[in-house]
CSV table of C-alpha atoms and ligand atoms in Angstrom, one decimal:
chain,number,residue,atom,x,y,z
A,584,MET,CA,-3.1,-12.8,15.4
A,585,PRO,CA,-1.6,-9.9,17.4
A,586,GLU,CA,-0.8,-10.2,21.0
A,587,GLU,CA,-1.0,-6.5,21.5
A,588,SER,CA,-2.8,-3.8,19.4
A,589,VAL,CA,-0.2,-1.0,19.5
A,590,GLN,CA,3.5,-1.2,18.7
A,591,HIS,CA,5.9,1.1,20.6
A,592,ILE,CA,8.1,2.4,17.9
A,593,ASN,CA,9.5,5.8,17.1
A,594,PHE,CA,7.2,6.7,14.2
A,595,GLU,CA,8.9,10.0,13.2
A,596,ASP,CA,12.1,8.1,12.7
A,597,LEU,CA,10.3,5.3,10.9
A,598,ASP,CA,8.5,7.7,8.6
A,599,GLN,CA,11.7,9.4,7.6
A,600,LYS,CA,13.3,6.1,6.6
A,601,ALA,CA,10.1,4.6,5.0
A,602,LEU,CA,10.4,3.6,1.3
A,603,SER,CA,6.9,4.9,0.6
A,604,ARG,CA,4.0,6.9,2.0
A,605,PRO,CA,0.5,5.5,2.5
A,606,LEU,CA,-1.4,5.7,-0.9
A,607,ILE,CA,-4.5,7.1,0.8
A,608,GLU,CA,-4.9,8.6,4.2
A,609,HIS,CA,-8.6,9.4,4.6
A,610,ILE,CA,-9.4,5.8,5.4
A,611,TYR,CA,-7.4,2.8,6.7
A,612,THR,CA,-6.7,0.1,4.1
A,613,ALA,CA,-4.8,-3.2,4.1
A,614,ASP,CA,-4.1,-6.4,2.2
A,615,PRO,CA,-3.8,-4.7,-1.2
A,616,SER,CA,-4.5,-7.0,-4.2
A,617,ALA,CA,-3.4,-4.9,-7.2
A,618,HIS,CA,-4.2,-5.6,-10.9
A,619,VAL,CA,-3.9,-3.6,-14.1
A,620,PHE,CA,-7.2,-3.4,-16.0
A,621,ASN,CA,-7.6,-1.3,-19.1
A,622,GLY,CA,-4.2,0.4,-18.5
A,623,LYS,CA,-5.0,1.5,-15.0
A,624,ILE,CA,-4.1,0.1,-11.6
A,625,TYR,CA,-7.0,-1.1,-9.5
A,626,ILE,CA,-6.3,-2.1,-5.9
A,627,TYR,CA,-8.7,-4.3,-3.9
A,628,PRO,CA,-7.8,-3.8,-0.2
A,629,SER,CA,-9.5,-4.6,3.1
A,630,HIS,CA,-11.1,-1.4,4.6
A,631,ASP,CA,-9.8,-1.3,8.2
A,632,ILE,CA,-12.0,0.2,10.9
A,633,ASP,CA,-11.9,0.3,14.7
A,634,ALA,CA,-15.2,-1.5,15.6
A,635,GLY,CA,-14.2,-1.6,19.3
A,636,ASP,CA,-13.7,-5.3,19.4
A,637,ALA,CA,-11.1,-6.6,21.9
A,638,PHE,CA,-8.0,-7.8,20.3
A,639,ASP,CA,-7.0,-11.5,20.4
A,640,ASP,CA,-4.9,-14.1,18.6
A,641,LEU,CA,-7.9,-15.0,16.4
A,642,GLY,CA,-8.0,-11.4,14.9
A,643,SER,CA,-11.5,-10.6,16.3
A,644,HIS,CA,-10.5,-6.9,16.2
A,645,PHE,CA,-10.2,-7.1,12.4
A,646,ALA,CA,-14.0,-6.4,12.1
A,647,MET,CA,-14.1,-4.9,8.6
A,648,GLU,CA,-17.6,-4.3,7.1
A,649,ASP,CA,-17.1,-3.2,3.5
A,650,TYR,CA,-14.7,-2.8,0.5
A,651,HIS,CA,-13.5,0.3,-1.3
A,652,VAL,CA,-11.6,0.0,-4.6
A,653,ILE,CA,-8.6,2.3,-5.1
A,654,ALA,CA,-7.6,3.4,-8.6
A,655,MET,CA,-4.3,4.8,-9.9
A,656,ASP,CA,-3.1,5.9,-13.3
A,657,SER,CA,0.4,4.8,-12.5
A,658,PRO,CA,2.3,3.5,-9.5
A,659,SER,CA,3.7,7.0,-8.8
A,660,GLY,CA,0.4,8.7,-9.5
A,661,THR,CA,-2.4,9.8,-7.2
A,662,ALA,CA,-4.6,7.1,-5.6
A,663,THR,CA,-8.3,7.7,-5.9
A,664,ASP,CA,-10.9,6.0,-3.6
A,665,CYS,CA,-13.7,4.9,-5.9
A,666,GLY,CA,-16.1,4.5,-3.0
A,667,MET,CA,-17.8,1.6,-1.4
A,668,ALA,CA,-18.0,-1.4,-3.7
A,669,LEU,CA,-19.6,-4.0,-1.4
A,670,HIS,CA,-21.0,-4.0,2.2
A,671,VAL,CA,-21.4,-7.1,4.4
A,672,ASN,CA,-25.1,-6.2,4.8
A,673,GLU,CA,-25.6,-6.9,1.1
A,674,VAL,CA,-24.2,-10.5,1.4
A,675,PRO,CA,-26.9,-12.9,2.5
A,676,TRP,CA,-24.6,-15.6,3.8
A,677,ALA,CA,-22.0,-13.4,5.6
A,678,GLU,CA,-22.3,-12.0,9.1
A,679,LYS,CA,-19.0,-10.2,9.7
A,680,GLN,CA,-15.2,-9.8,9.1
A,681,LEU,CA,-14.7,-8.9,5.5
A,682,TRP,CA,-11.0,-9.8,5.3
A,683,ALA,CA,-8.5,-9.7,2.5
A,684,PRO,CA,-10.2,-9.8,-1.0
A,685,ASP,CA,-8.9,-10.1,-4.6
A,686,ALA,CA,-10.5,-9.5,-8.0
A,687,ASN,CA,-10.0,-10.4,-11.6
A,688,GLU,CA,-11.5,-9.8,-15.0
A,689,LYS,CA,-13.2,-12.1,-17.5
A,690,ASP,CA,-15.0,-11.1,-20.7
A,691,GLY,CA,-15.4,-7.5,-19.5
A,692,ARG,CA,-16.9,-8.5,-16.2
A,693,TYR,CA,-15.2,-8.1,-12.8
A,694,TYR,CA,-15.2,-10.8,-10.1
A,695,LEU,CA,-14.6,-9.8,-6.5
A,696,PHE,CA,-13.6,-12.7,-4.3
A,697,PHE,CA,-13.8,-12.2,-0.5
A,698,PRO,CA,-13.7,-14.1,2.8
A,699,ALA,CA,-16.2,-13.5,5.6
A,700,LYS,CA,-17.5,-15.3,8.6
A,701,ASP,CA,-20.9,-16.9,8.1
A,702,TYR,CA,-23.6,-17.0,10.7
A,703,GLU,CA,-22.0,-20.1,12.3
A,704,GLY,CA,-18.7,-18.3,12.8
A,705,ILE,CA,-17.0,-20.2,9.9
A,706,PHE,CA,-14.9,-18.4,7.4
A,707,ARG,CA,-16.1,-19.0,3.8
A,708,ILE,CA,-15.2,-17.4,0.5
A,709,GLY,CA,-17.8,-15.6,-1.7
A,710,VAL,CA,-17.8,-14.0,-5.1
A,711,ALA,CA,-19.6,-10.8,-6.2
A,712,VAL,CA,-19.8,-9.7,-9.9
A,713,GLY,CA,-19.7,-6.2,-11.5
A,714,ASN,CA,-19.5,-4.5,-14.8
A,715,ALA,CA,-16.6,-2.2,-13.9
A,716,PRO,CA,-13.3,-2.7,-12.1
A,717,GLU,CA,-14.4,-0.3,-9.3
A,718,GLY,CA,-17.7,-2.1,-8.8
A,719,PRO,CA,-20.3,-2.0,-7.5
A,720,PHE,CA,-20.3,-5.8,-7.1
A,721,VAL,CA,-23.4,-7.9,-6.7
A,722,PRO,CA,-22.8,-10.8,-4.4
A,723,ARG,CA,-23.9,-14.4,-5.1
A,724,PRO,CA,-26.6,-15.5,-2.5
A,725,GLU,CA,-24.4,-18.4,-1.2
A,726,ALA,CA,-20.6,-18.7,-0.6
A,727,ILE,CA,-18.6,-20.8,-3.0
A,728,ARG,CA,-19.5,-24.4,-2.4
A,729,ASN,CA,-16.8,-26.2,-0.3
A,730,SER,CA,-14.9,-23.0,0.3
A,731,PHE,CA,-13.3,-22.3,3.7
A,732,SER,CA,-10.7,-20.2,5.4
A,733,ILE,CA,-9.4,-16.7,4.2
A,734,ASP,CA,-7.3,-14.6,1.8
A,735,PRO,CA,-8.4,-15.7,-1.7
A,736,ALA,CA,-6.0,-14.7,-4.5
A,737,VAL,CA,-7.2,-15.4,-8.0
A,738,PHE,CA,-4.7,-15.9,-10.8
A,739,LYS,CA,-5.6,-16.0,-14.5
A,740,ASP,CA,-3.0,-18.1,-16.4
A,741,ASP,CA,-2.1,-17.4,-20.0
A,742,ASP,CA,-4.5,-20.1,-21.3
A,743,GLY,CA,-7.4,-18.5,-19.4
A,744,SER,CA,-7.5,-21.1,-16.6
A,745,CYS,CA,-8.3,-19.4,-13.3
A,746,TYR,CA,-7.0,-20.7,-10.0
A,747,MET,CA,-7.9,-19.6,-6.5
A,748,TYR,CA,-5.2,-19.8,-3.8
A,749,PHE,CA,-6.4,-19.4,-0.2
A,750,GLY,CA,-5.9,-20.2,3.4
A,751,GLY,CA,-4.7,-18.7,6.7
A,752,ILE,CA,-3.9,-20.3,10.0
A,753,TRP,CA,-4.8,-19.2,13.6
A,754,GLY,CA,-7.8,-16.8,13.1
A,755,GLY,CA,-8.0,-17.9,9.5
A,756,GLN,CA,-9.2,-21.3,10.6
A,757,LEU,CA,-7.2,-23.4,8.0
A,758,GLN,CA,-5.9,-25.7,10.7
A,759,ARG,CA,-9.5,-26.6,11.6
A,760,TRP,CA,-10.1,-28.2,8.2
A,761,ARG,CA,-7.3,-30.8,8.3
A,762,THR,CA,-9.7,-33.8,8.3
A,763,GLY,CA,-11.8,-32.3,5.5
A,764,VAL,CA,-14.6,-31.2,7.9
A,765,PHE,CA,-14.6,-28.2,10.2
A,766,GLU,CA,-13.4,-29.2,13.7
A,767,GLY,CA,-15.7,-27.2,15.8
A,768,SER,CA,-14.4,-27.8,19.3
A,769,GLU,CA,-15.0,-24.8,21.6
A,770,PRO,CA,-13.7,-22.5,22.9
A,771,GLU,CA,-11.9,-21.6,19.7
A,772,SER,CA,-8.1,-21.6,20.1
A,773,PRO,CA,-5.7,-20.4,17.4
A,774,PHE,CA,-3.2,-23.0,18.3
A,775,ALA,CA,-5.4,-26.2,18.5
A,776,HIS,CA,-5.3,-28.5,15.4
A,777,LEU,CA,-2.0,-27.3,14.2
A,778,PRO,CA,0.7,-29.8,13.0
A,779,LYS,CA,3.5,-30.5,15.5
A,780,GLU,CA,6.7,-28.4,15.0
A,781,ASP,CA,8.5,-31.4,13.4
A,782,GLU,CA,5.7,-32.3,11.0
A,783,PRO,CA,5.1,-30.8,7.5
A,784,ALA,CA,3.7,-27.3,7.7
A,785,LEU,CA,0.0,-26.7,7.0
A,786,CYS,CA,-0.3,-26.0,3.2
A,787,PRO,CA,-2.2,-23.2,1.6
A,788,LYS,CA,-4.8,-24.4,-0.9
A,789,VAL,CA,-5.4,-24.1,-4.6
A,790,ALA,CA,-8.5,-24.9,-6.7
A,791,LEU,CA,-9.2,-24.4,-10.4
A,792,LEU,CA,-12.4,-22.3,-10.8
A,793,THR,CA,-15.2,-23.4,-13.1
A,794,ALA,CA,-15.5,-21.7,-16.5
A,795,ASP,CA,-18.0,-19.1,-15.1
A,796,TRP,CA,-15.6,-18.4,-12.1
A,797,LEU,CA,-18.5,-18.9,-9.6
A,798,GLU,CA,-17.5,-22.2,-8.1
A,799,PHE,CA,-14.5,-24.6,-7.5
A,800,ALA,CA,-14.1,-27.0,-10.5
A,801,GLU,CA,-12.3,-29.4,-8.2
A,802,ALA,CA,-11.6,-30.2,-4.5
A,803,PRO,CA,-9.0,-27.8,-3.2
A,804,LYS,CA,-5.5,-29.2,-3.2
A,805,ASP,CA,-2.4,-28.5,-1.1
A,806,VAL,CA,0.1,-26.0,-2.3
A,807,VAL,CA,3.3,-27.8,-1.3
A,808,ILE,CA,6.3,-25.7,-0.5
A,809,THR,CA,9.6,-27.5,-0.2
A,810,ASP,CA,13.2,-26.7,0.6
A,811,LYS,CA,15.9,-27.1,-2.1
A,812,LYS,CA,16.2,-30.8,-1.4
A,813,GLY,CA,12.5,-31.3,-2.1
A,814,ALA,CA,11.4,-31.9,1.5
A,815,PRO,CA,8.3,-30.1,2.6
A,816,LEU,CA,8.9,-27.1,5.0
A,817,LEU,CA,8.1,-28.0,8.6
A,818,GLN,CA,5.6,-26.3,10.8
A,819,GLY,CA,8.4,-25.3,13.2
A,820,ASP,CA,10.2,-23.5,10.4
A,821,GLY,CA,8.6,-20.2,11.4
A,822,ASN,CA,10.6,-17.9,9.2
A,823,ARG,CA,9.7,-19.8,6.0
A,824,ARG,CA,6.5,-21.7,6.4
A,825,PHE,CA,3.1,-20.5,5.2
A,826,PHE,CA,0.8,-18.6,7.5
A,827,GLU,CA,-1.6,-16.5,5.2
A,828,ALA,CA,-1.7,-13.9,2.4
A,829,SER,CA,-1.3,-16.1,-0.8
A,830,TRP,CA,-0.4,-14.4,-4.0
A,831,MET,CA,0.6,-15.8,-7.4
A,832,HIS,CA,2.4,-14.1,-10.3
A,833,LYS,CA,4.3,-15.4,-13.3
A,834,TYR,CA,7.7,-14.2,-14.3
A,835,ASN,CA,9.7,-15.5,-17.3
A,836,GLY,CA,7.4,-18.5,-17.6
A,837,LYS,CA,7.8,-19.6,-13.9
A,838,TYR,CA,5.1,-19.5,-11.2
A,839,TYR,CA,6.0,-17.4,-8.1
A,840,PHE,CA,3.8,-18.2,-5.1
A,841,SER,CA,4.3,-15.7,-2.3
A,842,TYR,CA,2.8,-15.5,1.2
A,843,SER,CA,3.1,-14.1,4.7
A,844,THR,CA,4.8,-16.1,7.5
A,845,GLY,CA,2.4,-14.5,10.0
A,846,ASP,CA,3.9,-14.5,13.5
A,847,THR,CA,7.5,-14.0,12.1
A,848,HIS,CA,6.2,-11.2,9.8
A,849,PHE,CA,8.0,-11.9,6.5
A,850,ILE,CA,6.7,-12.0,3.0
A,851,CYS,CA,8.4,-15.0,1.4
A,852,TYR,CA,8.1,-16.7,-1.9
A,853,ALA,CA,8.7,-20.1,-3.7
A,854,ILE,CA,9.0,-20.9,-7.4
A,855,GLY,CA,7.4,-23.7,-9.4
A,856,GLU,CA,6.9,-24.9,-12.9
A,857,HIS,CA,3.1,-25.3,-12.7
A,858,PRO,CA,0.4,-23.1,-11.1
A,859,CYS,CA,-0.4,-25.9,-8.6
A,860,GLY,CA,3.2,-26.5,-7.6
A,861,PRO,CA,5.1,-28.0,-6.0
A,862,PHE,CA,7.1,-24.8,-5.2
A,863,THR,CA,10.7,-24.5,-4.0
A,864,TYR,CA,11.3,-21.9,-1.3
A,865,ALA,CA,13.3,-19.1,-2.8
A,866,GLY,CA,13.7,-16.3,-0.1
A,867,THR,CA,12.3,-13.2,1.5
A,868,ILE,CA,10.6,-10.5,-0.5
A,869,LEU,CA,9.7,-8.1,2.3
A,870,ASN,CA,11.2,-7.7,5.8
A,871,PRO,CA,8.8,-7.0,8.7
A,872,VAL,CA,6.6,-3.9,8.6
A,873,ALA,CA,5.3,-1.8,11.5
A,874,GLY,CA,2.2,-3.7,12.7
A,875,TRP,CA,1.6,-7.4,13.3
A,876,THR,CA,0.2,-8.4,9.9
A,877,THR,CA,1.9,-8.2,6.5
A,878,HIS,CA,0.2,-8.8,3.2
A,879,HIS,CA,1.0,-7.9,-0.3
A,880,SER,CA,0.5,-8.3,-4.1
A,881,ILE,CA,3.0,-8.2,-7.0
A,882,VAL,CA,2.0,-6.7,-10.3
A,883,GLU,CA,3.8,-5.7,-13.6
A,884,CYS,CA,3.0,-2.2,-14.9
A,885,ASN,CA,4.6,-0.7,-18.0
A,886,GLY,CA,7.4,-3.3,-17.9
A,887,GLU,CA,8.4,-2.7,-14.3
A,888,TRP,CA,7.4,-4.8,-11.3
A,889,TYR,CA,5.8,-3.4,-8.1
A,890,LEU,CA,5.1,-4.7,-4.6
A,891,PHE,CA,1.9,-3.4,-3.0
A,892,TYR,CA,2.0,-3.9,0.8
A,893,HIS,CA,0.7,-2.3,4.0
A,894,ASP,CA,1.9,-1.1,7.4
A,895,SER,CA,0.6,0.5,10.5
A,896,SER,CA,2.7,3.7,10.4
A,897,LEU,CA,-0.2,6.1,9.7
A,898,SER,CA,-2.0,4.9,12.8
A,899,LYS,CA,1.3,4.9,14.8
A,900,GLY,CA,1.3,1.2,15.2
A,901,VAL,CA,-2.4,0.3,15.8
A,902,THR,CA,-2.2,-3.2,14.3
A,903,HIS,CA,-5.7,-3.3,12.8
A,904,LEU,CA,-5.5,0.2,11.3
A,905,ARG,CA,-3.2,-0.2,8.4
A,906,SER,CA,-2.3,1.7,5.2
A,907,ILE,CA,-1.5,0.4,1.7
A,908,LYS,CA,1.7,1.4,0.1
A,909,VAL,CA,3.7,0.5,-3.1
A,910,THR,CA,7.4,0.2,-4.0
A,911,ARG,CA,9.5,-1.2,-6.8
A,912,LEU,CA,10.3,-4.9,-6.9
A,913,GLN,CA,13.4,-6.1,-8.7
A,914,TYR,CA,14.8,-9.5,-9.8
A,915,ASP,CA,18.4,-10.5,-10.1
A,916,GLU,CA,19.8,-12.1,-13.2
A,917,ASN,CA,18.7,-15.6,-12.0
A,918,GLY,CA,15.1,-14.6,-11.5
A,919,PHE,CA,15.3,-14.3,-7.7
A,920,ILE,CA,13.6,-11.3,-6.1
A,921,LYS,CA,15.8,-8.8,-4.2
A,922,THR,CA,14.7,-8.5,-0.6
A,923,ILE,CA,13.0,-5.2,0.3
A,924,ASP,CA,13.5,-3.5,3.6
A,925,PRO,CA,10.3,-1.3,4.1
A,926,TYR,CA,12.3,1.3,6.0
A,927,GLY,CA,15.3,1.5,3.7
A,928,ASP,CA,18.1,-0.1,5.9
B,1071,FUB,O1,-7.0,-8.1,7.1
B,1071,FUB,C1,-7.3,-9.2,7.9
B,1071,FUB,C2,-6.3,-10.2,7.9
B,1071,FUB,O2,-5.0,-9.7,8.3
B,1071,FUB,C3,-6.0,-10.7,6.5
B,1071,FUB,O3,-6.9,-11.6,6.0
B,1071,FUB,C4,-4.6,-11.3,6.7
B,1071,FUB,O4,-3.9,-11.7,5.6
B,1071,FUB,C5,-4.0,-10.3,7.5
B,1071,FUB,O5,-3.4,-9.2,6.7
């Protein structure tokens, strides 16, 4: 997580070149997971606040307490804040840090999946259920059994199977689960437990959900990302290896797994034939934005594709006060995504 909280950038210049404006400006929002439900776009973002926590490489200053759902009639329309949908105080098992959520729909009910730290300081993933896309959502009393780490993204395949992708390194704690149990050595360091630079990179995880979407139906598996020769990407391959912010979408029958490279600040993607992979690295979707973190979602709306993302331009570079944005995403004739520069260069 960030080494400094504010970036020193000429924001007037940046705003002029920016591809898009923040979708809402009365609150800070980040990590936008967008879906189309009933012909309308619903965005499930983090709700950034300044809780006064000191910044560190574990992301302690990302001390979010609740979720607001944002609705839009179209990607160029007005974004409406539907109000608070869930607060950490309503979640019995969660103490703090409501990080990037996602949601999906099944049989007219809406399931909000979210990470939070439990009372032992361990990130778990919970689910809360509502009758409307904008919530409110009623949390389950316990986190999902055997869940860990952060950034759930929930993908419903054409046959109705639902998969959760998740994980994040450094403050997201994925590296502490390499042996299958939480390595609890203190003091916590973002760099302990990571693979060596010449070893295969730490993989994000995927698990099929049970038919009621409330638990994992199987033990989480590695999402393997390889180079074109089929070799797993290495931990030292910083511009391409996984860090956090999983997302899955399907295009022309193929599965596109996208993610953030964290400390190198790219949104990248890899393509596979099956929802659980393996996936072959395919390129960069989004070049670095203002702010340390980058996190996105990709959704089709009325036959066009859109990238929802965030940056810290509205807060003039305060890395934990971000704003969600949207821009068009395009494929070339071979199904590769054209790289987007958030500031139009
Ligand atoms: O919003 C908190 C964390 O920052 C998210 O979980 C990460 O993906 C990064 O965007």
